[in-house]
Amino acid sequence: MNVIIMGCGRVGARLASLMDKEGHQVTVIDLDPNSFRRLESSYKGNALVGNGADAVMLRRANIQTADVFLALTQGDNRNIMASQIAKEIFKVKKVICRIYDPLRQEMYAEMGLESLSPTIVFSDMLKNMIEGKK
Amino acid sequence: MYVIIVGGGRVGYYLAKALLDEGHEVLIVEKSATVCEVINDDLGSVCIKGDGCEASVLTQIGTGRADFFVAVTGDDEDNLISCQVAKHKFKVPRTIARVRNPRNEGLFRVLGIDVAISATNLILEQIVEEVPTHPLVHLLEIRDKGLEIVDLRIMHEATTIGKAIKDVKLPANTLLLLLVRKAQQPVIPDGNIVLAADDQIIALVEPRLEADLRKAFQGG
């Protein structure tokens, strides 16, 4: 699979390294070149410096041939905008967007954007742990 | 009318001022407390501190009854998302977003923003209009019809000089509306009129055929 990951933070870098290890073609995009140090030393994929919420940058990352696009930067709005470009302009089959704000996540999910709110997921998990559920 | 403006920078400030002068109800949402204070001192209590992308903030200021929602922060992502929230969650009938990167102008329209305005493109067009060597200038875009009105100039090197208009092969669906010639009354272009240097032609054309139209009149 051809995977593009926008945002090389802890989650982005870890996911990129995992997917790369499994033999997928991975490209990470981040505004900060220093962020690429988080990638494992064995990482063989591409790393591009730039703004993933920009169609020209995405084209440089070969988004036309991408099977999956993930938006994992710290900015909800940046993630949403980049995901919409990937989905609506480049018609990427699978687009997954991280949105911290639960209300915003709910709205974009209603609009058909596949998205995850770490805030919801993690607080639900914690609640279950407190209550002794799995 | 009730107009909500996101972003209290220069554009937001002067827009609010103009709308207030016309007697409209205006509210600015601005992230910076200091900017808010300055605006409130200047224009009266019209600015609240908050994030214009957050549904809770937009609920608090009654976005549901807004007639217009205008996002003019310096950040394209914020402008896009706040307009989308206003449109989908609060059903605001008309959303207008400022676009910093001209590339995003078309994108915003695809993503459901009613009007996307790129200051860069506006300034460029204005400058191009003032440069006499440019053979084609945009006058008006008729967005919902997919048409535009342009001003064509017959340059001195055009190979169509001396040819009748009817011999110029126009792109499909192009209408010539007006011919303006120095020191003459403007006329509706007639097929028999022979083109001369410095003629100005006002034409209606589909934007995608603009380059063909320019070529048709410049020849070569």
Coordinates of C-alpha atoms in Angstrom, one line a residue, chain B residues 67-69 83 87 92-97 108-109 111-117 143:
Chain B
D67 CA -27.4 36.2 7.9
F68 CA -23.8 36.3 7.0
F69 CA -20.7 34.6 8.4
C83 CA -17.2 28.7 7.8
K87 CA -22.7 26.3 7.5
V92 CA -25.9 30.2 8.1
P93 CA -27.2 31.0 4.6
R94 CA -24.1 32.7 3.3
T95 CA -20.5 32.1 4.3
I96 CA -17.6 34.1 3.0
A97 CA -13.9 33.2 3.6
F108 CA -12.8 26.5 -0.7
R109 CA -15.7 26.6 -3.2
L111 CA -15.7 22.4 0.0
G112 CA -18.9 24.4 0.2
I113 CA -17.9 27.9 1.1
D114 CA -20.2 30.3 -0.7
V115 CA -17.7 32.9 -1.5
A116 CA -13.9 32.6 -1.3
I117 CA -11.9 35.8 -1.8
R143 CA -19.7 32.4 -10.9

